[in-house]
PDB file of C-alpha atoms and ligand atoms in Angstrom:
ATOM      1  CA  MET A   1       2.570 -22.823  22.559  1.00 77.00           C
ATOM      2  CA  ALA A   2       1.383 -26.217  21.354  1.00 89.00           C
ATOM      3  CA  ALA A   3       3.804 -28.773  19.940  1.00 94.00           C
ATOM      4  CA  ALA A   4       3.281 -30.167  16.445  1.00 96.00           C
ATOM      5  CA  TYR A   5       5.177 -33.368  17.286  1.00 98.00           C
ATOM      6  CA  LYS A   6       5.000 -35.986  20.024  1.00 98.00           C
ATOM      7  CA  ARG A   7       8.479 -37.449  19.480  1.00 98.00           C
ATOM      8  CA  ILE A   8      11.451 -35.895  17.707  1.00 98.00           C
ATOM      9  CA  LEU A   9      14.995 -36.894  16.829  1.00 98.00           C
ATOM     10  CA  LEU A  10      17.328 -33.927  17.155  1.00 98.00           C
ATOM     11  CA  LYS A  11      20.686 -34.114  15.356  1.00 98.00           C
ATOM     12  CA  LEU A  12      23.290 -31.782  16.832  1.00 97.00           C
ATOM     13  CA  SER A  13      26.344 -31.059  14.716  1.00 93.00           C
ATOM     14  CA  GLY A  14      29.540 -31.786  16.615  1.00 93.00           C
ATOM     15  CA  GLU A  15      31.263 -28.901  14.931  1.00 90.00           C
ATOM     16  CA  ALA A  16      28.553 -26.505  16.065  1.00 87.00           C
ATOM     17  CA  LEU A  17      29.399 -27.383  19.704  1.00 90.00           C
ATOM     18  CA  MET A  18      32.684 -25.517  19.284  1.00 92.00           C
ATOM     19  CA  GLY A  19      30.909 -22.180  18.946  1.00 89.00           C
ATOM     20  CA  ASP A  20      33.657 -19.662  18.174  1.00 90.00           C
ATOM     21  CA  ASP A  21      36.358 -21.837  19.712  1.00 91.00           C
ATOM     22  CA  ALA A  22      38.897 -23.667  17.549  1.00 88.00           C
ATOM     23  CA  TYR A  23      38.280 -27.087  19.091  1.00 88.00           C
ATOM     24  CA  GLY A  24      36.221 -28.940  21.671  1.00 91.00           C
ATOM     25  CA  ILE A  25      33.068 -28.054  23.540  1.00 93.00           C
ATOM     26  CA  ASN A  26      31.990 -24.466  24.182  1.00 95.00           C
ATOM     27  CA  GLN A  27      30.060 -24.362  27.456  1.00 94.00           C
ATOM     28  CA  SER A  28      27.867 -21.419  26.525  1.00 93.00           C
ATOM     29  CA  VAL A  29      26.780 -23.193  23.307  1.00 93.00           C
ATOM     30  CA  VAL A  30      25.994 -26.328  25.334  1.00 95.00           C
ATOM     31  CA  SER A  31      23.993 -24.336  27.937  1.00 95.00           C
ATOM     32  CA  GLY A  32      21.976 -22.744  25.133  1.00 95.00           C
ATOM     33  CA  ILE A  33      21.177 -26.165  23.648  1.00 96.00           C
ATOM     34  CA  VAL A  34      20.187 -27.546  27.046  1.00 97.00           C
ATOM     35  CA  ALA A  35      17.829 -24.616  27.699  1.00 96.00           C
ATOM     36  CA  ASP A  36      16.204 -24.946  24.253  1.00 96.00           C
ATOM     37  CA  VAL A  37      15.727 -28.713  24.564  1.00 97.00           C
ATOM     38  CA  ALA A  38      14.417 -28.404  28.137  1.00 97.00           C
ATOM     39  CA  ALA A  39      11.816 -25.868  26.965  1.00 96.00           C
ATOM     40  CA  VAL A  40      10.604 -28.247  24.266  1.00 97.00           C
ATOM     41  CA  ALA A  41      10.602 -31.269  26.600  1.00 97.00           C
ATOM     42  CA  ALA A  42       8.533 -29.242  29.089  1.00 96.00           C
ATOM     43  CA  LEU A  43       5.778 -29.161  26.442  1.00 96.00           C
ATOM     44  CA  GLY A  44       5.637 -32.953  26.637  1.00 97.00           C
ATOM     45  CA  VAL A  45       7.650 -33.571  23.464  1.00 98.00           C
ATOM     46  CA  GLU A  46       9.816 -36.699  23.692  1.00 98.00           C
ATOM     47  CA  VAL A  47      13.362 -35.935  22.582  1.00 98.00           C
ATOM     48  CA  GLY A  48      16.022 -38.299  21.254  1.00 98.00           C
ATOM     49  CA  ILE A  49      19.350 -36.692  20.339  1.00 98.00           C
ATOM     50  CA  VAL A  50      22.104 -37.868  17.998  1.00 98.00           C
ATOM     51  CA  ILE A  51      25.292 -35.925  18.490  1.00 98.00           C
ATOM     52  CA  GLY A  52      28.200 -35.537  16.058  1.00 97.00           C
ATOM     53  CA  GLY A  53      31.902 -35.514  16.766  1.00 97.00           C
ATOM     54  CA  GLY A  54      33.407 -33.143  14.211  1.00 95.00           C
ATOM     55  CA  ASN A  55      34.529 -30.716  16.940  1.00 95.00           C
ATOM     56  CA  ILE A  56      36.951 -33.385  18.177  1.00 95.00           C
ATOM     57  CA  PHE A  57      37.713 -35.807  15.367  1.00 95.00           C
ATOM     58  CA  ARG A  58      36.403 -36.558  11.902  1.00 94.00           C
ATOM     59  CA  GLY A  59      37.207 -39.816  10.112  1.00 94.00           C
ATOM     60  CA  MET A  60      37.695 -38.108   6.756  1.00 93.00           C
ATOM     61  CA  ALA A  61      40.327 -35.791   8.247  1.00 94.00           C
ATOM     62  CA  GLY A  62      42.206 -38.750   9.716  1.00 92.00           C
ATOM     63  CA  ALA A  63      42.053 -40.602   6.390  1.00 93.00           C
ATOM     64  CA  ALA A  64      43.260 -37.490   4.544  1.00 95.00           C
ATOM     65  CA  SER A  65      46.362 -37.429   6.718  1.00 95.00           C
ATOM     66  CA  GLY A  66      47.134 -41.053   5.886  1.00 96.00           C
ATOM     67  CA  MET A  67      45.265 -43.047   8.552  1.00 96.00           C
ATOM     68  CA  ASP A  68      43.302 -46.144   7.742  1.00 97.00           C
ATOM     69  CA  ARG A  69      39.757 -44.834   7.121  1.00 97.00           C
ATOM     70  CA  ALA A  70      37.944 -47.381   9.301  1.00 97.00           C
ATOM     71  CA  THR A  71      40.333 -46.766  12.218  1.00 98.00           C
ATOM     72  CA  ALA A  72      39.812 -43.019  11.863  1.00 97.00           C
ATOM     73  CA  ASP A  73      36.036 -43.492  11.749  1.00 98.00           C
ATOM     74  CA  TYR A  74      36.098 -45.484  14.997  1.00 98.00           C
ATOM     75  CA  MET A  75      38.017 -42.589  16.553  1.00 98.00           C
ATOM     76  CA  GLY A  76      35.305 -40.250  15.255  1.00 97.00           C
ATOM     77  CA  MET A  77      32.635 -42.413  16.902  1.00 98.00           C
ATOM     78  CA  LEU A  78      34.544 -42.299  20.199  1.00 98.00           C
ATOM     79  CA  ALA A  79      34.563 -38.504  19.890  1.00 97.00           C
ATOM     80  CA  THR A  80      30.751 -38.506  19.741  1.00 98.00           C
ATOM     81  CA  ILE A  81      30.664 -40.430  23.038  1.00 98.00           C
ATOM     82  CA  MET A  82      32.637 -37.643  24.721  1.00 97.00           C
ATOM     83  CA  ASN A  83      30.236 -35.048  23.337  1.00 97.00           C
ATOM     84  CA  ALA A  84      27.254 -37.116  24.491  1.00 98.00           C
ATOM     85  CA  MET A  85      28.674 -37.322  28.018  1.00 97.00           C
ATOM     86  CA  ALA A  86      29.315 -33.574  28.143  1.00 96.00           C
ATOM     87  CA  LEU A  87      25.792 -32.874  26.960  1.00 97.00           C
ATOM     88  CA  ALA A  88      24.186 -35.313  29.424  1.00 97.00           C
ATOM     89  CA  ASP A  89      26.187 -33.739  32.233  1.00 97.00           C
ATOM     90  CA  ALA A  90      24.946 -30.286  31.233  1.00 96.00           C
ATOM     91  CA  PHE A  91      21.349 -31.556  31.197  1.00 97.00           C
ATOM     92  CA  GLY A  92      21.892 -32.928  34.684  1.00 97.00           C
ATOM     93  CA  HIS A  93      23.090 -29.543  35.954  1.00 97.00           C
ATOM     94  CA  ALA A  94      19.938 -27.991  34.524  1.00 96.00           C
ATOM     95  CA  GLY A  95      17.781 -30.516  36.402  1.00 97.00           C
ATOM     96  CA  VAL A  96      16.809 -32.479  33.283  1.00 97.00           C
ATOM     97  CA  VAL A  97      17.424 -36.234  33.256  1.00 97.00           C
ATOM     98  CA  ALA A  98      19.300 -37.430  30.166  1.00 98.00           C
ATOM     99  CA  ARG A  99      20.538 -40.932  29.391  1.00 98.00           C
ATOM    100  CA  VAL A 100      23.365 -41.785  26.999  1.00 98.00           C
ATOM    101  CA  GLN A 101      23.208 -44.964  24.921  1.00 98.00           C
ATOM    102  CA  SER A 102      26.177 -45.910  22.780  1.00 98.00           C
ATOM    103  CA  ALA A 103      26.235 -47.920  19.554  1.00 98.00           C
ATOM    104  CA  LEU A 104      29.751 -49.076  20.530  1.00 98.00           C
ATOM    105  CA  ARG A 105      30.154 -50.918  23.824  1.00 98.00           C
ATOM    106  CA  VAL A 106      31.961 -48.990  26.540  1.00 98.00           C
ATOM    107  CA  ASP A 107      29.989 -50.444  29.421  1.00 97.00           C
ATOM    108  CA  GLN A 108      31.980 -48.835  32.211  1.00 98.00           C
ATOM    109  CA  VAL A 109      31.280 -45.448  30.707  1.00 98.00           C
ATOM    110  CA  VAL A 110      27.753 -45.377  29.219  1.00 98.00           C
ATOM    111  CA  GLU A 111      25.019 -47.916  28.632  1.00 98.00           C
ATOM    112  CA  PRO A 112      24.743 -49.732  25.307  1.00 98.00           C
ATOM    113  CA  TYR A 113      22.092 -48.867  22.744  1.00 98.00           C
ATOM    114  CA  ILE A 114      19.012 -50.989  23.403  1.00 98.00           C
ATOM    115  CA  ARG A 115      16.064 -49.860  21.331  1.00 98.00           C
ATOM    116  CA  GLY A 116      13.320 -50.954  23.713  1.00 98.00           C
ATOM    117  CA  LYS A 117      15.014 -49.302  26.652  1.00 98.00           C
ATOM    118  CA  ALA A 118      15.509 -46.089  24.713  1.00 98.00           C
ATOM    119  CA  ILE A 119      11.808 -45.996  23.866  1.00 98.00           C
ATOM    120  CA  ARG A 120      10.934 -46.652  27.498  1.00 98.00           C
ATOM    121  CA  TYR A 121      13.119 -43.731  28.617  1.00 98.00           C
ATOM    122  CA  LEU A 122      11.429 -41.485  26.077  1.00 98.00           C
ATOM    123  CA  GLU A 123       7.996 -42.514  27.341  1.00 98.00           C
ATOM    124  CA  GLU A 124       9.157 -41.632  30.850  1.00 98.00           C
ATOM    125  CA  GLY A 125      10.082 -38.156  29.647  1.00 97.00           C
ATOM    126  CA  ARG A 126      13.838 -38.653  29.751  1.00 98.00           C
ATOM    127  CA  ILE A 127      16.094 -37.208  27.062  1.00 98.00           C
ATOM    128  CA  VAL A 128      17.982 -39.999  25.292  1.00 98.00           C
ATOM    129  CA  ILE A 129      21.337 -39.148  23.730  1.00 98.00           C
ATOM    130  CA  PHE A 130      22.470 -41.656  21.120  1.00 98.00           C
ATOM    131  CA  ALA A 131      26.265 -41.818  20.959  1.00 98.00           C
ATOM    132  CA  ALA A 132      28.782 -43.491  18.611  1.00 98.00           C
ATOM    133  CA  GLY A 133      26.703 -42.886  15.492  1.00 98.00           C
ATOM    134  CA  THR A 134      25.541 -46.093  13.831  1.00 98.00           C
ATOM    135  CA  GLY A 135      28.454 -48.031  15.344  1.00 98.00           C
ATOM    136  CA  ASN A 136      29.870 -48.630  11.860  1.00 98.00           C
ATOM    137  CA  PRO A 137      32.673 -46.925   9.954  1.00 98.00           C
ATOM    138  CA  PHE A 138      31.923 -45.265   6.592  1.00 97.00           C
ATOM    139  CA  PHE A 139      28.711 -43.757   7.973  1.00 98.00           C
ATOM    140  CA  THR A 140      27.956 -40.362   9.496  1.00 97.00           C
ATOM    141  CA  THR A 141      26.006 -39.144  12.472  1.00 98.00           C
ATOM    142  CA  ASP A 142      23.455 -37.713  10.015  1.00 98.00           C
ATOM    143  CA  THR A 143      22.776 -41.280   8.912  1.00 98.00           C
ATOM    144  CA  ALA A 144      22.670 -42.301  12.585  1.00 98.00           C
ATOM    145  CA  ALA A 145      19.995 -39.628  13.089  1.00 98.00           C
ATOM    146  CA  ALA A 146      17.945 -41.049  10.210  1.00 98.00           C
ATOM    147  CA  LEU A 147      18.410 -44.577  11.610  1.00 98.00           C
ATOM    148  CA  ARG A 148      17.598 -43.846  15.256  1.00 98.00           C
ATOM    149  CA  GLY A 149      14.784 -41.505  14.217  1.00 98.00           C
ATOM    150  CA  SER A 150      13.242 -44.371  12.222  1.00 98.00           C
ATOM    151  CA  GLU A 151      13.810 -46.887  15.020  1.00 98.00           C
ATOM    152  CA  ILE A 152      12.175 -44.824  17.762  1.00 98.00           C
ATOM    153  CA  GLY A 153       9.270 -43.814  15.540  1.00 98.00           C
ATOM    154  CA  ALA A 154      10.104 -40.105  15.608  1.00 98.00           C
ATOM    155  CA  GLN A 155       7.767 -37.950  13.541  1.00 98.00           C
ATOM    156  CA  ILE A 156      10.600 -35.777  12.266  1.00 98.00           C
ATOM    157  CA  VAL A 157      14.400 -35.476  12.239  1.00 98.00           C
ATOM    158  CA  LEU A 158      15.498 -31.984  13.245  1.00 98.00           C
ATOM    159  CA  LYS A 159      18.998 -31.186  12.060  1.00 97.00           C
ATOM    160  CA  ALA A 160      20.398 -28.293  14.073  1.00 96.00           C
ATOM    161  CA  THR A 161      23.461 -26.870  12.412  1.00 92.00           C
ATOM    162  CA  LYS A 162      25.495 -23.756  11.618  1.00 91.00           C
ATOM    163  CA  VAL A 163      23.346 -22.683   8.662  1.00 92.00           C
ATOM    164  CA  ASP A 164      19.675 -21.702   8.864  1.00 95.00           C
ATOM    165  CA  GLY A 165      18.446 -24.137   6.223  1.00 96.00           C
ATOM    166  CA  ILE A 166      19.309 -25.807   2.942  1.00 97.00           C
ATOM    167  CA  TYR A 167      20.638 -23.553   0.221  1.00 97.00           C
ATOM    168  CA  THR A 168      20.939 -23.965  -3.554  1.00 95.00           C
ATOM    169  CA  ALA A 169      24.708 -24.275  -2.905  1.00 93.00           C
ATOM    170  CA  ASP A 170      26.923 -24.214   0.197  1.00 93.00           C
ATOM    171  CA  PRO A 171      26.236 -20.699   1.559  1.00 93.00           C
ATOM    172  CA  LYS A 172      29.671 -20.622   3.192  1.00 91.00           C
ATOM    173  CA  LYS A 173      31.255 -20.852  -0.256  1.00 94.00           C
ATOM    174  CA  ASP A 174      28.661 -19.233  -2.523  1.00 95.00           C
ATOM    175  CA  PRO A 175      27.206 -15.930  -1.239  1.00 95.00           C
ATOM    176  CA  THR A 176      24.607 -15.893  -4.041  1.00 97.00           C
ATOM    177  CA  ALA A 177      23.022 -19.166  -2.826  1.00 96.00           C
ATOM    178  CA  THR A 178      19.366 -18.905  -1.805  1.00 96.00           C
ATOM    179  CA  ARG A 179      17.495 -20.885   0.847  1.00 96.00           C
ATOM    180  CA  TYR A 180      14.755 -23.416   0.143  1.00 97.00           C
ATOM    181  CA  THR A 181      11.638 -23.323   2.331  1.00 97.00           C
ATOM    182  CA  THR A 182      10.765 -26.877   1.331  1.00 97.00           C
ATOM    183  CA  LEU A 183      12.470 -29.459  -0.823  1.00 96.00           C
ATOM    184  CA  SER A 184      11.730 -33.059  -1.818  1.00 97.00           C
ATOM    185  CA  PHE A 185      14.132 -35.869  -0.926  1.00 97.00           C
ATOM    186  CA  ASP A 186      14.559 -36.639  -4.629  1.00 96.00           C
ATOM    187  CA  GLU A 187      15.573 -33.033  -5.309  1.00 96.00           C
ATOM    188  CA  ALA A 188      17.978 -32.960  -2.364  1.00 95.00           C
ATOM    189  CA  ILE A 189      19.655 -36.152  -3.562  1.00 95.00           C
ATOM    190  CA  ALA A 190      19.663 -35.219  -7.269  1.00 95.00           C
ATOM    191  CA  ARG A 191      21.190 -31.806  -6.587  1.00 94.00           C
ATOM    192  CA  ASN A 192      23.844 -33.430  -4.391  1.00 92.00           C
ATOM    193  CA  LEU A 193      23.320 -30.821  -1.662  1.00 93.00           C
ATOM    194  CA  GLN A 194      26.125 -31.392   0.805  1.00 89.00           C
ATOM    195  CA  VAL A 195      24.236 -30.294   3.908  1.00 92.00           C
ATOM    196  CA  MET A 196      23.446 -33.950   4.663  1.00 94.00           C
ATOM    197  CA  ASP A 197      24.792 -37.127   3.096  1.00 92.00           C
ATOM    198  CA  ALA A 198      22.822 -39.072   0.513  1.00 94.00           C
ATOM    199  CA  THR A 199      22.591 -42.173   2.745  1.00 97.00           C
ATOM    200  CA  ALA A 200      20.745 -40.159   5.403  1.00 97.00           C
ATOM    201  CA  PHE A 201      18.420 -38.561   2.832  1.00 97.00           C
ATOM    202  CA  ALA A 202      17.681 -41.945   1.219  1.00 97.00           C
ATOM    203  CA  LEU A 203      16.875 -43.654   4.524  1.00 98.00           C
ATOM    204  CA  CYS A 204      14.509 -40.855   5.565  1.00 98.00           C
ATOM    205  CA  ARG A 205      12.879 -40.886   2.126  1.00 98.00           C
ATOM    206  CA  ASP A 206      12.268 -44.650   2.326  1.00 98.00           C
ATOM    207  CA  GLN A 207      10.837 -44.329   5.843  1.00 98.00           C
ATOM    208  CA  LYS A 208       8.817 -41.214   4.910  1.00 98.00           C
ATOM    209  CA  LEU A 209      10.491 -39.445   7.808  1.00 98.00           C
ATOM    210  CA  PRO A 210      10.676 -35.684   7.134  1.00 98.00           C
ATOM    211  CA  ILE A 211      13.798 -33.667   7.971  1.00 98.00           C
ATOM    212  CA  LYS A 212      13.970 -30.061   9.069  1.00 98.00           C
ATOM    213  CA  VAL A 213      17.304 -28.238   8.793  1.00 97.00           C
ATOM    214  CA  PHE A 214      17.618 -25.127  10.961  1.00 97.00           C
ATOM    215  CA  SER A 215      20.168 -22.996  12.798  1.00 95.00           C
ATOM    216  CA  LEU A 216      21.416 -24.043  16.192  1.00 92.00           C
ATOM    217  CA  PHE A 217      22.393 -20.456  16.897  1.00 92.00           C
ATOM    218  CA  LYS A 218      19.151 -18.651  16.120  1.00 92.00           C
ATOM    219  CA  SER A 219      17.338 -17.793  19.326  1.00 88.00           C
ATOM    220  CA  GLY A 220      14.070 -19.710  19.773  1.00 92.00           C
ATOM    221  CA  ALA A 221      14.500 -21.624  16.483  1.00 96.00           C
ATOM    222  CA  LEU A 222      14.007 -25.076  18.032  1.00 97.00           C
ATOM    223  CA  GLN A 223      10.807 -23.960  19.759  1.00 97.00           C
ATOM    224  CA  ARG A 224       9.467 -22.513  16.503  1.00 97.00           C
ATOM    225  CA  VAL A 225      10.348 -25.702  14.614  1.00 97.00           C
ATOM    226  CA  VAL A 226       8.613 -27.846  17.236  1.00 97.00           C
ATOM    227  CA  ALA A 227       5.552 -25.573  17.081  1.00 96.00           C
ATOM    228  CA  GLY A 228       5.419 -26.374  13.352  1.00 93.00           C
ATOM    229  CA  GLU A 229       6.169 -22.779  12.384  1.00 94.00           C
ATOM    230  CA  ASP A 230       8.000 -21.670   9.269  1.00 92.00           C
ATOM    231  CA  GLU A 231      11.678 -21.949  10.199  1.00 96.00           C
ATOM    232  CA  GLY A 232      14.589 -23.474   8.288  1.00 97.00           C
ATOM    233  CA  THR A 233      14.053 -25.920   5.417  1.00 98.00           C
ATOM    234  CA  LEU A 234      11.691 -28.893   5.389  1.00 98.00           C
ATOM    235  CA  VAL A 235      12.720 -31.933   3.334  1.00 98.00           C
ATOM    236  CA  HIS A 236       9.759 -34.162   2.581  1.00 97.00           C
ATOM    237  CA  VAL A 237       8.716 -37.132   0.422  1.00 94.00           C
TER     238      VAL A 237
HETATM  239  N1  ADP Z   1      23.315 -26.717  -0.088  1.00 84.89           N
HETATM  240  C1  ADP Z   1      23.667 -26.469   1.180  1.00 84.89           C
HETATM  241  N2  ADP Z   1      22.811 -25.827   2.017  1.00 84.89           N
HETATM  242  C2  ADP Z   1      23.155 -25.598   3.299  1.00 84.89           C
HETATM  243  N3  ADP Z   1      24.338 -25.958   3.843  1.00 84.89           N
HETATM  244  C3  ADP Z   1      25.239 -26.593   3.059  1.00 84.89           C
HETATM  245  C4  ADP Z   1      24.944 -26.878   1.700  1.00 84.89           C
HETATM  246  N4  ADP Z   1      26.009 -27.535   1.160  1.00 84.89           N
HETATM  247  C5  ADP Z   1      26.917 -27.662   2.140  1.00 84.89           C
HETATM  248  N5  ADP Z   1      26.480 -27.088   3.292  1.00 84.89           N
HETATM  249  C6  ADP Z   1      27.246 -27.051   4.542  1.00 84.89           C
HETATM  250  O1  ADP Z   1      26.738 -28.079   5.370  1.00 84.89           O
HETATM  251  C7  ADP Z   1      27.011 -27.750   6.729  1.00 84.89           C
HETATM  252  C8  ADP Z   1      25.965 -28.375   7.614  1.00 84.89           C
HETATM  253  O2  ADP Z   1      26.238 -29.740   7.791  1.00 84.89           O
HETATM  254  P1  ADP Z   1      26.721 -30.323   9.188  1.00 84.89           P
HETATM  255  O3  ADP Z   1      26.863 -31.791   8.979  1.00 84.89           O
HETATM  256  O4  ADP Z   1      25.855 -29.834  10.287  1.00 84.89           O
HETATM  257  O5  ADP Z   1      28.102 -29.616   9.376  1.00 84.89           O
HETATM  258  P2  ADP Z   1      29.334 -30.284   9.975  1.00 84.89           P
HETATM  259  O6  ADP Z   1      29.841 -31.126   8.848  1.00 84.89           O
HETATM  260  O7  ADP Z   1      30.189 -29.121  10.331  1.00 84.89           O
HETATM  261  O8  ADP Z   1      28.866 -31.063  11.169  1.00 84.89           O
HETATM  262  C9  ADP Z   1      26.968 -26.229   6.808  1.00 84.89           C
HETATM  263  O9  ADP Z   1      27.988 -25.750   7.626  1.00 84.89           O
HETATM  264  C10 ADP Z   1      27.130 -25.772   5.345  1.00 84.89           C
HETATM  265  O10 ADP Z   1      28.302 -24.982   5.165  1.00 84.89           O
HETATM  266  O1  UDP Z   2      27.866 -44.032  12.138  1.00 84.89           O
HETATM  267  C1  UDP Z   2      28.904 -43.347  12.209  1.00 84.89           C
HETATM  268  C2  UDP Z   2      28.910 -42.024  12.703  1.00 84.89           C
HETATM  269  C3  UDP Z   2      30.106 -41.338  12.781  1.00 84.89           C
HETATM  270  N1  UDP Z   2      31.273 -41.915  12.374  1.00 84.89           N
HETATM  271  C4  UDP Z   2      32.556 -41.198  12.517  1.00 84.89           C
HETATM  272  O2  UDP Z   2      32.426 -40.173  13.497  1.00 84.89           O
HETATM  273  C5  UDP Z   2      32.845 -38.903  12.973  1.00 84.89           C
HETATM  274  C6  UDP Z   2      32.081 -37.780  13.630  1.00 84.89           C
HETATM  275  O3  UDP Z   2      30.744 -37.760  13.175  1.00 84.89           O
HETATM  276  P1  UDP Z   2      30.205 -36.631  12.164  1.00 84.89           P
HETATM  277  O4  UDP Z   2      31.289 -36.182  11.245  1.00 84.89           O
HETATM  278  O5  UDP Z   2      28.964 -37.136  11.533  1.00 84.89           O
HETATM  279  O6  UDP Z   2      29.844 -35.471  13.169  1.00 84.89           O
HETATM  280  P2  UDP Z   2      29.377 -33.965  12.862  1.00 84.89           P
HETATM  281  O7  UDP Z   2      29.456 -33.729  11.362  1.00 84.89           O
HETATM  282  O8  UDP Z   2      27.974 -33.834  13.322  1.00 84.89           O
HETATM  283  O9  UDP Z   2      30.277 -33.111  13.650  1.00 84.89           O
HETATM  284  C7  UDP Z   2      32.655 -39.051  11.484  1.00 84.89           C
HETATM  285  O10 UDP Z   2      33.507 -38.161  10.780  1.00 84.89           O
HETATM  286  C8  UDP Z   2      33.038 -40.514  11.250  1.00 84.89           C
HETATM  287  O11 UDP Z   2      34.437 -40.643  11.203  1.00 84.89           O
HETATM  288  C9  UDP Z   2      31.262 -43.204  11.846  1.00 84.89           C
HETATM  289  O12 UDP Z   2      32.302 -43.724  11.452  1.00 84.89           O
HETATM  290  N2  UDP Z   2      30.084 -43.889  11.796  1.00 84.89           N
END
């Protein structure tokens, strides 16, 4: 199989890491992700990963229960660091070298985000896991994926999530919703499709960085996406 991309930014939903559990990190889900990413990296594709934190803590949930929103968002960013460490550890066990870089400084724990160093790691064939989102409250890890994807010069942002693409409405709530094969950024923003936030869509649109939304749980989906095959939904300029 030949890869359609040289460098990709993979966004992994934090909530998807739970698998069927109620909370936290499901080891069999993590092993599946590691195997899929290792297979793609073995083709010579350079992989940067942005990981979410919704399986542990979400700022909006904290704010809804009365917390200061910015404080809750910082807690959410810390949650992504834990996920990043768990994922890097799992890569290590599989014999794949992964480095974690955090947008918030926790120097005793993981290295800080330094763009040039991240690019160097990628060139050396290491997996780079970007933790702590953008480092700013009021943003999401989807926006962090758009940002880091733009910074590292990725050719595409691959959003791996619980649904197998973008639907006309949230398929979890509306069973009559149908899936788009392709969609323009303007359409995605105008229709207010909640699969990704408007900030992330707008940044990718401005940078002409396409996004592919696909299922994290469909066997071989990442490989098919990287091969440029028809899988999930492509959002383009
Ligand atoms: N139009 C839509 N098409 C697809 N998924 C949608 C849509 N609107 C809302 N969603 C929801 O968006 C979620 C994917 O976003 P994601 O950020 O990965 O989830 P999470 O917020 O759990 O991390 C899906 O679980 C799905 O229920
Ligand atoms: O740049 C960022 C990225 C994330 N977060 C916080 O971290 C939480 C976890 O990230 P997210 O919800 O995007 O993870 P996912 O949806 O992928 O599980 C968010 O709810 C926010 O509170 C933030 O404040 N700034």
